[in-house]
GROMACS .gro file of C-alpha atoms in nm:
model
  248
    1MET     CA    1   1.377  -2.516  -5.430
    2ILE     CA    2   1.186  -2.709  -5.163
    3LEU     CA    3   1.298  -3.045  -5.306
    4GLU     CA    4   1.666  -2.955  -5.320
    5GLY     CA    5   1.876  -3.259  -5.229
    6LYS     CA    6   1.599  -3.501  -5.322
    7ALA     CA    7   1.600  -3.745  -5.613
    8ALA     CA    8   1.289  -3.848  -5.805
    9LEU     CA    9   1.197  -4.120  -6.053
   10VAL     CA   10   0.918  -4.045  -6.300
   11THR     CA   11   0.813  -4.348  -6.502
   12GLY     CA   12   0.689  -4.275  -6.852
   13GLY     CA   13   0.850  -3.935  -6.820
   14SER     CA   14   0.923  -3.862  -7.185
   15ARG     CA   15   0.598  -3.689  -7.284
   16GLY     CA   16   0.257  -3.566  -7.179
   17ILE     CA   17   0.176  -3.578  -6.810
   18GLY     CA   18   0.504  -3.752  -6.722
   19ARG     CA   19   0.707  -3.483  -6.894
   20ALA     CA   20   0.521  -3.206  -6.710
   21ILE     CA   21   0.573  -3.381  -6.377
   22ALA     CA   22   0.945  -3.426  -6.441
   23LEU     CA   23   0.988  -3.059  -6.531
   24ARG     CA   24   0.793  -2.944  -6.223
   25LEU     CA   25   0.991  -3.161  -5.980
   26ALA     CA   26   1.317  -3.044  -6.136
   27ALA     CA   27   1.206  -2.683  -6.102
   28MET     CA   28   1.154  -2.753  -5.732
   29GLY     CA   29   1.516  -2.863  -5.701
   30ALA     CA   30   1.492  -3.241  -5.732
   31ARG     CA   31   1.726  -3.443  -5.947
   32VAL     CA   32   1.502  -3.639  -6.182
   33ALA     CA   33   1.540  -3.982  -6.338
   34ILE     CA   34   1.340  -3.994  -6.661
   35ASN     CA   35   1.220  -4.347  -6.733
   36TYR     CA   36   1.109  -4.443  -7.083
   37VAL     CA   37   1.066  -4.748  -7.306
   38SER     CA   38   1.032  -4.593  -7.652
   39LYS     CA   39   1.082  -4.247  -7.804
   40PRO     CA   40   1.439  -4.185  -7.680
   41ASP     CA   41   1.455  -3.848  -7.856
   42ALA     CA   42   1.154  -3.721  -7.662
   43ALA     CA   43   1.304  -3.848  -7.336
   44GLN     CA   44   1.636  -3.680  -7.414
   45GLU     CA   45   1.452  -3.354  -7.484
   46VAL     CA   46   1.310  -3.360  -7.130
   47VAL     CA   47   1.658  -3.412  -6.985
   48ASP     CA   48   1.797  -3.132  -7.201
   49ALA     CA   49   1.519  -2.896  -7.091
   50ILE     CA   50   1.589  -2.969  -6.725
   51LYS     CA   51   1.963  -2.918  -6.765
   52ALA     CA   52   1.909  -2.597  -6.963
   53ALA     CA   53   1.728  -2.465  -6.655
   54ASP     CA   54   2.028  -2.557  -6.436
   55GLY     CA   55   1.863  -2.876  -6.311
   56ASP     CA   56   1.995  -3.232  -6.302
   57ALA     CA   57   1.838  -3.528  -6.479
   58GLY     CA   58   1.924  -3.860  -6.640
   59LEU     CA   59   1.773  -4.115  -6.878
   60TYR     CA   60   1.682  -4.466  -6.766
   61LYS     CA   61   1.535  -4.706  -7.018
   62PHE     CA   62   1.343  -5.001  -6.872
   63ASP     CA   63   0.999  -5.158  -6.899
   64VAL     CA   64   0.810  -5.118  -6.571
   65ALA     CA   65   0.629  -5.446  -6.642
   66GLU     CA   66   0.960  -5.635  -6.607
   67ALA     CA   67   1.057  -5.674  -6.241
   68THR     CA   68   1.425  -5.749  -6.303
   69ALA     CA   69   1.462  -5.448  -6.533
   70VAL     CA   70   1.294  -5.225  -6.274
   71ASN     CA   71   1.521  -5.347  -5.994
   72ASP     CA   72   1.832  -5.292  -6.206
   73GLY     CA   73   1.707  -4.948  -6.308
   74VAL     CA   74   1.645  -4.838  -5.949
   75ILE     CA   75   1.988  -4.964  -5.842
   76LYS     CA   76   2.148  -4.760  -6.122
   77ILE     CA   77   1.951  -4.446  -6.027
   78ILE     CA   78   2.063  -4.475  -5.665
   79GLU     CA   79   2.423  -4.527  -5.780
   80ASP     CA   80   2.402  -4.214  -5.996
   81PHE     CA   81   2.209  -3.986  -5.758
   82GLY     CA   82   2.313  -4.133  -5.423
   83ARG     CA   83   1.952  -4.175  -5.312
   84LEU     CA   84   1.592  -4.200  -5.430
   85ASP     CA   85   1.323  -4.009  -5.243
   86ILE     CA   86   1.027  -3.969  -5.477
   87LEU     CA   87   0.860  -4.223  -5.705
   88VAL     CA   88   0.592  -4.117  -5.951
   89ASN     CA   89   0.423  -4.416  -6.113
   90ASN     CA   90   0.303  -4.252  -6.432
   91ALA     CA   91   0.381  -4.509  -6.703
   92GLY     CA   92   0.068  -4.641  -6.869
   93ILE     CA   93  -0.076  -4.774  -7.192
   94THR     CA   94  -0.420  -4.829  -7.344
   95ARG     CA   95  -0.553  -5.116  -7.551
   96ASP     CA   96  -0.917  -5.018  -7.581
   97GLY     CA   97  -1.200  -5.237  -7.702
   98LEU     CA   98  -1.527  -5.388  -7.591
   99LEU     CA   99  -1.468  -5.679  -7.353
  100MET     CA  100  -1.650  -5.930  -7.575
  101LYS     CA  101  -1.393  -5.859  -7.848
  102MET     CA  102  -1.091  -5.791  -7.628
  103LYS     CA  103  -0.798  -6.026  -7.672
  104GLU     CA  104  -0.639  -6.171  -7.363
  105GLU     CA  105  -0.313  -6.012  -7.474
  106SER     CA  106  -0.471  -5.665  -7.460
  107TRP     CA  107  -0.596  -5.731  -7.107
  108ASP     CA  108  -0.260  -5.861  -6.988
  109GLN     CA  109  -0.054  -5.582  -7.146
  110VAL     CA  110  -0.255  -5.306  -6.979
  111LEU     CA  111  -0.264  -5.476  -6.638
  112ASP     CA  112   0.108  -5.557  -6.657
  113THR     CA  113   0.211  -5.200  -6.735
  114ASN     CA  114  -0.048  -4.992  -6.551
  115LEU     CA  115  -0.086  -5.195  -6.232
  116LYS     CA  116   0.193  -5.452  -6.206
  117GLY     CA  117   0.433  -5.182  -6.322
  118ALA     CA  118   0.344  -4.973  -6.017
  119TYR     CA  119   0.384  -5.279  -5.794
  120ASN     CA  120   0.728  -5.350  -5.942
  121CYS     CA  121   0.846  -4.994  -5.891
  122ILE     CA  122   0.709  -4.962  -5.538
  123LYS     CA  123   0.872  -5.290  -5.440
  124ALA     CA  124   1.204  -5.177  -5.585
  125VAL     CA  125   1.211  -4.848  -5.393
  126ASN     CA  126   1.059  -4.989  -5.075
  127ARG     CA  127   1.377  -5.088  -4.895
  128PRO     CA  128   1.587  -4.779  -4.986
  129MET     CA  129   1.309  -4.545  -4.875
  130MET     CA  130   1.252  -4.738  -4.553
  131LYS     CA  131   1.624  -4.726  -4.477
  132GLN     CA  132   1.640  -4.348  -4.517
  133ARG     CA  133   1.303  -4.310  -4.337
  134TRP     CA  134   1.164  -4.065  -4.592
  135GLY     CA  135   0.979  -4.114  -4.914
  136ARG     CA  136   0.698  -3.997  -5.138
  137ILE     CA  137   0.520  -4.245  -5.366
  138ILE     CA  138   0.262  -4.096  -5.601
  139ASN     CA  139   0.054  -4.315  -5.829
  140ILE     CA  140  -0.110  -4.163  -6.136
  141SER     CA  141  -0.456  -4.313  -6.169
  142SER     CA  142  -0.746  -4.188  -6.383
  143VAL     CA  143  -1.105  -4.075  -6.352
  144ILE     CA  144  -1.182  -4.391  -6.552
  145GLY     CA  145  -1.063  -4.599  -6.257
  146PHE     CA  146  -1.339  -4.444  -6.046
  147LEU     CA  147  -1.618  -4.410  -6.304
  148GLY     CA  148  -1.548  -4.695  -6.545
  149ASN     CA  149  -1.588  -4.655  -6.920
  150ALA     CA  150  -1.730  -4.870  -7.197
  151GLY     CA  151  -1.451  -5.010  -7.411
  152GLN     CA  152  -1.189  -4.963  -7.139
  153ALA     CA  153  -1.249  -5.251  -6.898
  154ASN     CA  154  -0.879  -5.337  -6.889
  155TYR     CA  155  -0.769  -4.978  -6.831
  156ALA     CA  156  -1.040  -4.913  -6.571
  157ALA     CA  157  -0.953  -5.233  -6.384
  158ALA     CA  158  -0.584  -5.144  -6.374
  159LYS     CA  159  -0.646  -4.790  -6.257
  160ALA     CA  160  -0.903  -4.902  -6.000
  161GLY     CA  161  -0.647  -5.152  -5.875
  162LEU     CA  162  -0.411  -4.863  -5.806
  163THR     CA  163  -0.659  -4.739  -5.544
  164GLY     CA  164  -0.625  -5.053  -5.335
  165LEU     CA  165  -0.251  -5.069  -5.389
  166THR     CA  166  -0.209  -4.705  -5.285
  167ARG     CA  167  -0.408  -4.737  -4.966
  168SER     CA  168  -0.251  -5.067  -4.866
  169MET     CA  169   0.101  -4.936  -4.916
  170ALA     CA  170   0.012  -4.618  -4.729
  171ARG     CA  171  -0.068  -4.831  -4.426
  172GLU     CA  172   0.243  -5.045  -4.464
  173LEU     CA  173   0.487  -4.756  -4.497
  174ALA     CA  174   0.341  -4.477  -4.282
  175SER     CA  175   0.552  -4.562  -3.977
  176ARG     CA  176   0.868  -4.506  -4.183
  177ASN     CA  177   0.770  -4.151  -4.283
  178ILE     CA  178   0.682  -4.264  -4.637
  179THR     CA  179   0.356  -4.135  -4.779
  180VAL     CA  180   0.170  -4.308  -5.062
  181ASN     CA  181  -0.093  -4.110  -5.249
  182GLY     CA  182  -0.249  -4.086  -5.591
  183VAL     CA  183  -0.354  -3.830  -5.849
  184ALA     CA  184  -0.648  -3.916  -6.074
  185PRO     CA  185  -0.660  -3.696  -6.385
  186GLY     CA  186  -0.974  -3.653  -6.587
  187TYR     CA  187  -0.961  -3.553  -6.953
  188ILE     CA  188  -0.629  -3.374  -6.998
  189ASP     CA  189  -0.513  -3.189  -7.309
  190THR     CA  190  -0.246  -3.426  -7.444
  191ASP     CA  191  -0.147  -3.573  -7.780
  192MET     CA  192  -0.393  -3.855  -7.722
  193THR     CA  193  -0.696  -3.636  -7.649
  194ARG     CA  194  -0.609  -3.398  -7.932
  195ASP     CA  195  -0.666  -3.686  -8.173
  196LEU     CA  196  -1.027  -3.723  -8.061
  197GLY     CA  197  -1.286  -3.615  -8.316
  198ASP     CA  198  -1.487  -3.297  -8.262
  199GLU     CA  199  -1.803  -3.496  -8.185
  200VAL     CA  200  -1.626  -3.700  -7.920
  201LYS     CA  201  -1.471  -3.388  -7.767
  202GLU     CA  202  -1.809  -3.219  -7.743
  203LYS     CA  203  -1.952  -3.524  -7.568
  204VAL     CA  204  -1.659  -3.529  -7.324
  205LEU     CA  205  -1.683  -3.159  -7.244
  206ALA     CA  206  -2.055  -3.195  -7.177
  207GLU     CA  207  -1.969  -3.436  -6.893
  208ILE     CA  208  -1.725  -3.194  -6.729
  209PRO     CA  209  -1.884  -2.928  -6.505
  210MET     CA  210  -1.603  -2.683  -6.582
  211ARG     CA  211  -1.661  -2.740  -6.957
  212ALA     CA  212  -1.289  -2.759  -7.031
  213MET     CA  213  -1.011  -3.013  -7.042
  214GLY     CA  214  -0.732  -2.986  -6.791
  215SER     CA  215  -0.367  -2.924  -6.868
  216VAL     CA  216  -0.067  -3.142  -6.792
  217GLU     CA  217   0.050  -2.864  -6.560
  218ASP     CA  218  -0.267  -2.908  -6.352
  219VAL     CA  219  -0.169  -3.268  -6.287
  220ALA     CA  220   0.196  -3.178  -6.226
  221GLY     CA  221   0.088  -2.923  -5.966
  222ALA     CA  222  -0.100  -3.187  -5.768
  223VAL     CA  223   0.201  -3.420  -5.780
  224ALA     CA  224   0.430  -3.137  -5.671
  225TYR     CA  225   0.212  -3.074  -5.367
  226LEU     CA  226   0.208  -3.442  -5.265
  227ALA     CA  227   0.586  -3.461  -5.307
  228SER     CA  228   0.644  -3.165  -5.078
  229ASP     CA  229   0.652  -3.138  -4.700
  230ASP     CA  230   0.326  -2.942  -4.719
  231ALA     CA  231   0.162  -3.285  -4.767
  232ARG     CA  232   0.367  -3.463  -4.499
  233TYR     CA  233   0.052  -3.565  -4.303
  234ILE     CA  234  -0.145  -3.687  -4.605
  235THR     CA  235  -0.130  -4.052  -4.706
  236GLY     CA  236  -0.360  -4.304  -4.871
  237GLN     CA  237  -0.548  -4.026  -5.052
  238PHE     CA  238  -0.630  -3.932  -5.411
  239ILE     CA  239  -0.644  -3.584  -5.558
  240HIS     CA  240  -0.897  -3.574  -5.841
  241VAL     CA  241  -0.792  -3.337  -6.118
  242ASN     CA  242  -1.095  -3.358  -6.345
  243GLY     CA  243  -1.286  -3.030  -6.350
  244GLY     CA  244  -1.566  -3.180  -6.140
  245MET     CA  245  -1.630  -3.484  -6.360
  246PHE     CA  246  -1.599  -3.710  -6.056
  247MET     CA  247  -1.641  -3.590  -5.698
  248GLY     CA  248  -1.549  -3.857  -5.450
   0.00000   0.00000   0.00000
């Protein structure tokens, strides 16, 4: 229970990687705020699972792309939990397509959620964390942000932008005992990747030295480490959870 007494916010925490992260932080003793925009039943299931294991969690519906909604959500979390110590910027969307055919709306939606969303959340927690002189901010990036990928220019740009945001905020907040790091998953076994055709999966696996997709628990484990005091002297860094697909 090394996070006992701490409170965490996991954006996009209703399923997949976000769900696994929320469950792991709760298992470590943190009270967890589950943020979601859609799929309320899935979000409630995460809260129920945490409470069934004698943990504490709550639901907070807001769109990370909307600054006012984020600010109001963070205020409510702090009112409910008394504090906020850990922020995991996990919320993200895809709107894939070749750039020559990509609509401006698809570009803006992905940048607004995946990059501006992280900015909104970091800005909202900035002052409370600075006041308590302790914080952990963990941004979930992607191997695509480091490698690029045809048909995902918007997604790659947003995730690459998280690298600069992470390192800049790490420098801004280090003196207040707030670390800012990132986790960059590769191909992870989720609902989205399970929908890939067999031919696409074979092509993906051929690019991974370990010849296997990762699990959501692999990503959650990296987040758990960065949230703990074991990582107190690490900031501005990325842990790549990709089976060797990218080594940087």
